[in-house]
Short mmCIF file of C-alpha atoms in Angstrom, two decimals:
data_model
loop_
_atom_site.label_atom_id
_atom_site.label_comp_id
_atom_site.label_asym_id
_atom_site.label_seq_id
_atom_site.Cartn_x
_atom_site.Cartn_y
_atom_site.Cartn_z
CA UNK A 1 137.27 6.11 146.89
CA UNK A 2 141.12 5.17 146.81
CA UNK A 3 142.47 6.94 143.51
CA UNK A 4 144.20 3.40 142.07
CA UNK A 5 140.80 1.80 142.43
CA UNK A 6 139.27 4.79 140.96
CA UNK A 7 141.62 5.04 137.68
CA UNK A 8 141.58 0.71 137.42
CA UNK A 9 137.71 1.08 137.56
CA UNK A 10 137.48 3.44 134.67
CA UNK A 11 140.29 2.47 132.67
CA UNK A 12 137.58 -0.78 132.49
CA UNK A 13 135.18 1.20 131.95
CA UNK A 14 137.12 2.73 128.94
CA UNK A 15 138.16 -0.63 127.08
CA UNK A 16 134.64 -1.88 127.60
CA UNK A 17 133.22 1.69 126.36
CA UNK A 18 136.13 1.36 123.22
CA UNK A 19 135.02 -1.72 122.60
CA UNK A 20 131.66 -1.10 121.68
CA UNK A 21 132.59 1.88 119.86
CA UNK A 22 134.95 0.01 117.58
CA UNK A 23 131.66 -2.53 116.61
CA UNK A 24 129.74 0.81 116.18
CA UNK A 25 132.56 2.26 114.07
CA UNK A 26 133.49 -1.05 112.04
CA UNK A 27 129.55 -1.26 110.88
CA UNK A 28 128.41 1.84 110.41
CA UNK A 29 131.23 2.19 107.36
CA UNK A 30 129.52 -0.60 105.87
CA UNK A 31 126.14 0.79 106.02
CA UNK A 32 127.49 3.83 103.82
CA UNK A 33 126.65 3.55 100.08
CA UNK A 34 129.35 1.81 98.19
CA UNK A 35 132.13 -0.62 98.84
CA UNK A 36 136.12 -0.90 98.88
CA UNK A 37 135.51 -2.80 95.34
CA UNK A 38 133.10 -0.34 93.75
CA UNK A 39 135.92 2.33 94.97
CA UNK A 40 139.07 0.50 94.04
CA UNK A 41 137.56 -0.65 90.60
CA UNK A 42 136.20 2.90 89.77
CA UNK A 43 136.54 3.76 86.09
CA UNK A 44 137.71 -0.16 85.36
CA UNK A 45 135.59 -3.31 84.47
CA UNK A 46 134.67 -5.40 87.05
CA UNK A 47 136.33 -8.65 86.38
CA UNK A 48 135.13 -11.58 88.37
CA UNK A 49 138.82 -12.50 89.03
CA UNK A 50 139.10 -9.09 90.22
CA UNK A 51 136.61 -8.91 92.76
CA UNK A 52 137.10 -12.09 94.11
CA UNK A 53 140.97 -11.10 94.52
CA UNK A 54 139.35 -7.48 96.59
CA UNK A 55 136.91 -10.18 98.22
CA UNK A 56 139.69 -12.27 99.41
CA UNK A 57 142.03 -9.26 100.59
CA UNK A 58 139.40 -7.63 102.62
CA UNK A 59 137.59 -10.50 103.72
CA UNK A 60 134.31 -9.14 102.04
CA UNK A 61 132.86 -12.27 101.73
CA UNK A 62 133.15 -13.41 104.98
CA UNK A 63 130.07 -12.89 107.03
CA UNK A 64 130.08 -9.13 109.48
CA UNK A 65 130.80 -10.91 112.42
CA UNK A 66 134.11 -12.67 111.37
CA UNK A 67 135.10 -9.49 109.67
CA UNK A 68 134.78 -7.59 112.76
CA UNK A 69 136.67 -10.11 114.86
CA UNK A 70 139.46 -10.18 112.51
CA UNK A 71 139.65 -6.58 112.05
CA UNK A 72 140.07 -6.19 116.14
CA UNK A 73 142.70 -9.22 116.23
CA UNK A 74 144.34 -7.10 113.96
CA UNK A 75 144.30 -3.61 115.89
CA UNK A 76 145.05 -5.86 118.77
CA UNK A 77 148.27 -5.99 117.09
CA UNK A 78 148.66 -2.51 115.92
CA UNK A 79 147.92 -3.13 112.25
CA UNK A 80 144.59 -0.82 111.28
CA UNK A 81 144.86 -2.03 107.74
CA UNK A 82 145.81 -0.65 104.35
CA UNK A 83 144.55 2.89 102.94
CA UNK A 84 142.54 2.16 100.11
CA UNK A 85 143.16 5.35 99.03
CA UNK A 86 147.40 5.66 99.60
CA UNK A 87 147.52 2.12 98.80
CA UNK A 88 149.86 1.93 102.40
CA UNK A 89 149.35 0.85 105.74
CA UNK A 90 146.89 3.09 108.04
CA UNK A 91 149.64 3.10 110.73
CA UNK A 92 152.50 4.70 108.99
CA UNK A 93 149.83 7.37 107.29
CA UNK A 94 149.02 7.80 111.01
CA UNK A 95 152.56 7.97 112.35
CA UNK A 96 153.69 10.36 109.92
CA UNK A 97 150.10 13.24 110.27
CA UNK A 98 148.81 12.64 114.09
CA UNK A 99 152.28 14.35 115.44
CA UNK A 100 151.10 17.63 113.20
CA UNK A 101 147.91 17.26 114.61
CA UNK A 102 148.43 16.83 118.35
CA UNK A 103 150.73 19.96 117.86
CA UNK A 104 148.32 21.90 116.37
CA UNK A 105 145.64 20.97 119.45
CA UNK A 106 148.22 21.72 121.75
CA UNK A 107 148.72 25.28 120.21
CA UNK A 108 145.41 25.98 120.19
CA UNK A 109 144.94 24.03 123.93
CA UNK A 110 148.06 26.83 125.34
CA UNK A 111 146.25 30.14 123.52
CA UNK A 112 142.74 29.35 125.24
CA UNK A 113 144.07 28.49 128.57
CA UNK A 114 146.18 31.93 127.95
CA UNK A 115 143.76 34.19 126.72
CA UNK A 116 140.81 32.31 128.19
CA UNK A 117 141.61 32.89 131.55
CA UNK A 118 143.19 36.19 131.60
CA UNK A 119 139.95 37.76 130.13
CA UNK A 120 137.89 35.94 132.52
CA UNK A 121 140.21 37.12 135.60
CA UNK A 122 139.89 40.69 134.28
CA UNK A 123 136.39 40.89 133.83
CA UNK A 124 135.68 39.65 137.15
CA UNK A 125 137.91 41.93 139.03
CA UNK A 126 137.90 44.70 137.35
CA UNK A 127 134.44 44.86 136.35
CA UNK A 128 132.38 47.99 134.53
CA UNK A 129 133.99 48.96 131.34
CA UNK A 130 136.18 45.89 131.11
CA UNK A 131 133.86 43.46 132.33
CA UNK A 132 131.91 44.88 129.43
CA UNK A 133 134.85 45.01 126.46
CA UNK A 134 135.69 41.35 127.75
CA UNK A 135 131.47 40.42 127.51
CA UNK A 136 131.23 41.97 123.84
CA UNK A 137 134.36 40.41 122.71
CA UNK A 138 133.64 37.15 124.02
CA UNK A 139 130.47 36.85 122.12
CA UNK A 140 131.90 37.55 118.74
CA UNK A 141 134.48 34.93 119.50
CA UNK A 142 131.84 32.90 121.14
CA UNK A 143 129.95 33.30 117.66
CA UNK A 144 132.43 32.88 114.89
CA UNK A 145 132.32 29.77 113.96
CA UNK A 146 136.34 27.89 113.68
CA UNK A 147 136.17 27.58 109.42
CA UNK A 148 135.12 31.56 109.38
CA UNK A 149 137.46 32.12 112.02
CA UNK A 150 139.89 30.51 109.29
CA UNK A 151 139.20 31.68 106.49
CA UNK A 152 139.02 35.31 107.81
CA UNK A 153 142.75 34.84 109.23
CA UNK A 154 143.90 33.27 105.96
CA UNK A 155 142.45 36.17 103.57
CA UNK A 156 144.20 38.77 106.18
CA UNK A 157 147.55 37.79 107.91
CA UNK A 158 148.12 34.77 104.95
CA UNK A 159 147.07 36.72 101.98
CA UNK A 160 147.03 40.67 102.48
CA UNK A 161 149.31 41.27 104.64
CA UNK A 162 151.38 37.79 104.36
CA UNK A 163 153.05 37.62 107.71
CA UNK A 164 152.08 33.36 107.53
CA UNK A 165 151.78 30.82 105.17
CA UNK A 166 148.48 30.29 103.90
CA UNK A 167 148.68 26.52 103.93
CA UNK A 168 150.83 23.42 104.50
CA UNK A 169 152.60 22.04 107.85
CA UNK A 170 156.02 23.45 107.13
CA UNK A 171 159.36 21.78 107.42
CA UNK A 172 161.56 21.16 111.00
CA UNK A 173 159.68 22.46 114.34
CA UNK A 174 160.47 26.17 114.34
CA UNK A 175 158.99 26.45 110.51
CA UNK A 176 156.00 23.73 112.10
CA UNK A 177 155.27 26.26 114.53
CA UNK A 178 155.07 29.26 111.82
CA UNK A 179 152.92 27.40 109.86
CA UNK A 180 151.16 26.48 112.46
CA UNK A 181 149.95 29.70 114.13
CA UNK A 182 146.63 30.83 112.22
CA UNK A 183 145.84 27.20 112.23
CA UNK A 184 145.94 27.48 116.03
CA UNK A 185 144.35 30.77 116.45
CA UNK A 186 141.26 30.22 113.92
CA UNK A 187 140.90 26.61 116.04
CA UNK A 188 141.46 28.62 119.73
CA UNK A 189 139.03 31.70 118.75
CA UNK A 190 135.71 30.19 120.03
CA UNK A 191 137.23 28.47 122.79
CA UNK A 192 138.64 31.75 124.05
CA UNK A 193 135.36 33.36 124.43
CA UNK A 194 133.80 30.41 126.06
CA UNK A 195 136.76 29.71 128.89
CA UNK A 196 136.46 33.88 129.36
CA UNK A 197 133.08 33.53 130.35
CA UNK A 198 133.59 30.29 132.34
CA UNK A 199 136.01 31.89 134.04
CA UNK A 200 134.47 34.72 134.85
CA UNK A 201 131.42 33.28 136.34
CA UNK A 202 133.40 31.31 138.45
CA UNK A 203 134.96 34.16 139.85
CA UNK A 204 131.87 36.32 140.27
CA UNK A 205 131.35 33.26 142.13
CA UNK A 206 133.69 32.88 144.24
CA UNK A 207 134.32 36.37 145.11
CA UNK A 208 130.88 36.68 146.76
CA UNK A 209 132.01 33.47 149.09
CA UNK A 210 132.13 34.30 153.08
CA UNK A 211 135.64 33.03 152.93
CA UNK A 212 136.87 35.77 150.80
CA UNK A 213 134.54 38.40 153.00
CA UNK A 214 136.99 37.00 155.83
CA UNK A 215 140.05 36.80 154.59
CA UNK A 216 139.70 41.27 153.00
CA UNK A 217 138.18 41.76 156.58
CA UNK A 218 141.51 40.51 158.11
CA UNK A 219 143.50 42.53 156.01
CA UNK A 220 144.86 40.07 153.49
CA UNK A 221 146.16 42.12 150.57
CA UNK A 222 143.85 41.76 147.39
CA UNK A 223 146.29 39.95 145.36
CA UNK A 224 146.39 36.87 147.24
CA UNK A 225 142.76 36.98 147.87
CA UNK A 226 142.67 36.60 144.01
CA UNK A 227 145.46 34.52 143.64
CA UNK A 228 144.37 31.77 146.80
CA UNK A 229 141.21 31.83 147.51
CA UNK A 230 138.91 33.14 144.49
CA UNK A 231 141.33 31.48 141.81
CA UNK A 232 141.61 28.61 143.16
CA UNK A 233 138.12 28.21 144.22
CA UNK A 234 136.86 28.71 140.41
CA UNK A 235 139.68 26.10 138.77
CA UNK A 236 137.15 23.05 139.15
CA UNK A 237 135.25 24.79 137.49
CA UNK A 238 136.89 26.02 134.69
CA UNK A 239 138.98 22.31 134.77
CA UNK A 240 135.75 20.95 133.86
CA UNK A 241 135.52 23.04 131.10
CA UNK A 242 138.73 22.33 130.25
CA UNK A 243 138.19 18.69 129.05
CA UNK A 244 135.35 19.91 126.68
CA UNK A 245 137.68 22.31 125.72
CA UNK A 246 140.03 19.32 124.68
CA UNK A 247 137.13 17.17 123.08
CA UNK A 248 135.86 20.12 120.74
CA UNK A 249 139.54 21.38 119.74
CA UNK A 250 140.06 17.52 119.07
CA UNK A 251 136.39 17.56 116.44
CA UNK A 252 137.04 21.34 115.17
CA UNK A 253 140.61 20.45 113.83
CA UNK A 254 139.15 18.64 111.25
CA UNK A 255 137.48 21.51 110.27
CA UNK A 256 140.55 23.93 110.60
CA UNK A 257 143.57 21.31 108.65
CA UNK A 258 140.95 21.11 105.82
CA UNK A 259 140.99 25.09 105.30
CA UNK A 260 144.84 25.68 105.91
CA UNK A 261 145.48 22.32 104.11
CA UNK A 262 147.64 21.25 107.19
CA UNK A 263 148.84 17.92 107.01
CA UNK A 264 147.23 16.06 109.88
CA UNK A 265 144.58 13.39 110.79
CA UNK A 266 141.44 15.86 110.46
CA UNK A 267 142.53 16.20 106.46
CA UNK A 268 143.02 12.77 106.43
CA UNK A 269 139.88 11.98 107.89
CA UNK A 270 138.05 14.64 105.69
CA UNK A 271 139.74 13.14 102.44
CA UNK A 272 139.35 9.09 103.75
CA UNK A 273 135.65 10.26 104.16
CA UNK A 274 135.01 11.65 100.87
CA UNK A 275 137.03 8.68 99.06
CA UNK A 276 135.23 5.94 101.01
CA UNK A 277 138.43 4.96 102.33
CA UNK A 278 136.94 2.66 105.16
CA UNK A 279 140.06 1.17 107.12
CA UNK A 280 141.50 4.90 107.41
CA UNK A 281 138.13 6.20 108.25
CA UNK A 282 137.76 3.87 111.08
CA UNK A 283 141.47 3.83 112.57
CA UNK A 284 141.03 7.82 112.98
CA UNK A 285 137.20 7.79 114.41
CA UNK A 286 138.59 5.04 116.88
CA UNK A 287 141.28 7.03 117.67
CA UNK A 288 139.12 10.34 118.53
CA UNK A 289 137.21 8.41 120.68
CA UNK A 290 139.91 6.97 122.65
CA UNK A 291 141.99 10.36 122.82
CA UNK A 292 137.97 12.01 124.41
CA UNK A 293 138.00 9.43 126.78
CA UNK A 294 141.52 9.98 128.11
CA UNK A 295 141.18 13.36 128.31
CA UNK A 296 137.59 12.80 130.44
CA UNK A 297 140.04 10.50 132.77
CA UNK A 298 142.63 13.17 133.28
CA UNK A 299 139.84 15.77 134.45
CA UNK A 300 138.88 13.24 136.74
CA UNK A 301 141.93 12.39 138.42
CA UNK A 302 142.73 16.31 138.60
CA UNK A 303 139.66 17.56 139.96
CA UNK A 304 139.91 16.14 143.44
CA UNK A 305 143.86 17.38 143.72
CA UNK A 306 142.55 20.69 142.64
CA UNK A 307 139.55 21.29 144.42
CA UNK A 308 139.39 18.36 147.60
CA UNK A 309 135.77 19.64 148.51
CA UNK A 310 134.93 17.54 145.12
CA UNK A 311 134.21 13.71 145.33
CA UNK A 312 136.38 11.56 142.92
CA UNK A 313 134.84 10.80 139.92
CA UNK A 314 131.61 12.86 140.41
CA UNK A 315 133.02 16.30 139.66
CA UNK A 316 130.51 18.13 142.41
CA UNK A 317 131.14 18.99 146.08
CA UNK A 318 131.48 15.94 148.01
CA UNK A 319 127.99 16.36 150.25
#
């Protein structure tokens, strides 16, 4: 299949697909107890001229289907709404967190890839004792869940021995990136030990393949036999991981900001929920599910360029 066909097909696919998530999004906030009013009037009398002045500014009384059209004119146009909460527009509260937030996932993203695939390469190659330190590690990452994994890091490096802050997003990039790092690390920890075993399966893998049998038999030194043909063998693999990898870290963070009370989206999105702040609520959930989809497109695309034996878009060996 020609690759701009491929990417215009699903790129269709993804509007249509967003497009039914943004009716699923947009009604299931009005199934959830309560309303804007009942929230914005909290501790106040409910004043008819009140109400019908909340009716009127977020079209309450207007029947679910016009509200729903008119709330995806207006994301057509970039406006998500006001924050019933901040009492602002969603897309400035979005403009000023998501950049903490997309820095923070691509901390964690760099660490996993890192770590994740050196202790997978390790473990496969060098096998016995290591294979087995990598195995046993793996699992406890593999089974520390990211808010333990948090609050563990924040009671020892934060608290005890205070080499990091224990909370906020810090001020310019290099102070970002400082208090950014057990953020990063609590949200990469499980990842690690699931790309480590990826990895090394793949390998194992790989390494039993006739191809590499030929290549040692002709003398190719081992390095490159790692490096060329068992490597690169086991990166569709491991590239396939690699966009859950992305999805999780993207669910997890919310998870992670809330503990280190990092300023981002996934605090937003924890406090919008709690607050019944519905037009936040649904600009962020729309926005995870367009970022998943993206990164399911990338892997994709990639897959074939990495590994050609794959068929585009199926991400098996093309029969």
């Amino acid at each position: 299949m020609n690759l701009l066909k491929f990417a215009a097909r699903r790129v269709a696919e993804m509007s249509a697909t967003l497009l039914v998530a943004s009716f699923v999004v947009f009604g299931a906030m009005y199934l959830a107890p309560g309303s804007p009013a009942s929230f914005l009037l909290t501790g106040r009398s409910a004043s008819p001229e009140a109400l019908a002045a909340i009716n009127a500014q977020y079209h309450l009384d207007d029947p679910f289907a016009v509200r729903y059209l008119h709330w995806l004119g207006d994301l057509a146009q970039g406006d998500f709404g006001r924050s019933l909460t901040y009492r602002t527009d969603v897309s400035g509260l979005l403009a000023d967190r998501l950049p903490t937030t997309l820095l923070l996932i691509a901390m964690a993203l760099t660490v996993v890839v890192a770590a994740g695939l050196f202790l997978g390469r390790i473990a496969a190659v060098r096998g016995g004792a290591t294979d087995t330190a990598v195995l046993i590690s793996t699992t406890i990452a593999v089974g520390t869940p990211s808010f333990v994994a948090a609050v563990l890091l924040q009671g020892l490096f934060a608290v005890k021995l205070g080499w990091f802050p224990s909370s906020g997003s810090g001020d310019g990039f290099l102070d970002t990136l400082w208090h950014l790092t057990l953020p990063a690390v609590a949200l990469a920890l499980y990842l690690i030990g699931m790309l480590a075993r990826v990895t090394r399966s793949a390998m194992l893998e790989a390494l039993d393949g006739e191809h590499v049998t030929v290549a040692r038999s002709r003398g190719v030194p081992e390095r490159h036999v790692i490096r060329r043909h068992v490597m690169r063998n086991a990166l569709g693999t491991v590239l396939t991981t690699g966009g859950l990898i992305v999805s999780t870290l993207l669910v997890c963070t919310i998870l992670v900001e809330t503990a280190f009370g990092v300023g981002g989206i996934g605090q937003l999105l924890e406090l919008a929920t709690s607050t019944k702040d519905f037009p936040t609520v649904q600009a962020i959930s729309l926005i995870i599910v367009a970022l998943f989809m993206v990164v399911n497109l990338v892997v994709d695309l990639l897959l074939p360029v990495i590994d050609p034996r794959i068929a585009l878009g199926t991400r098996r060996s093309a029969a």
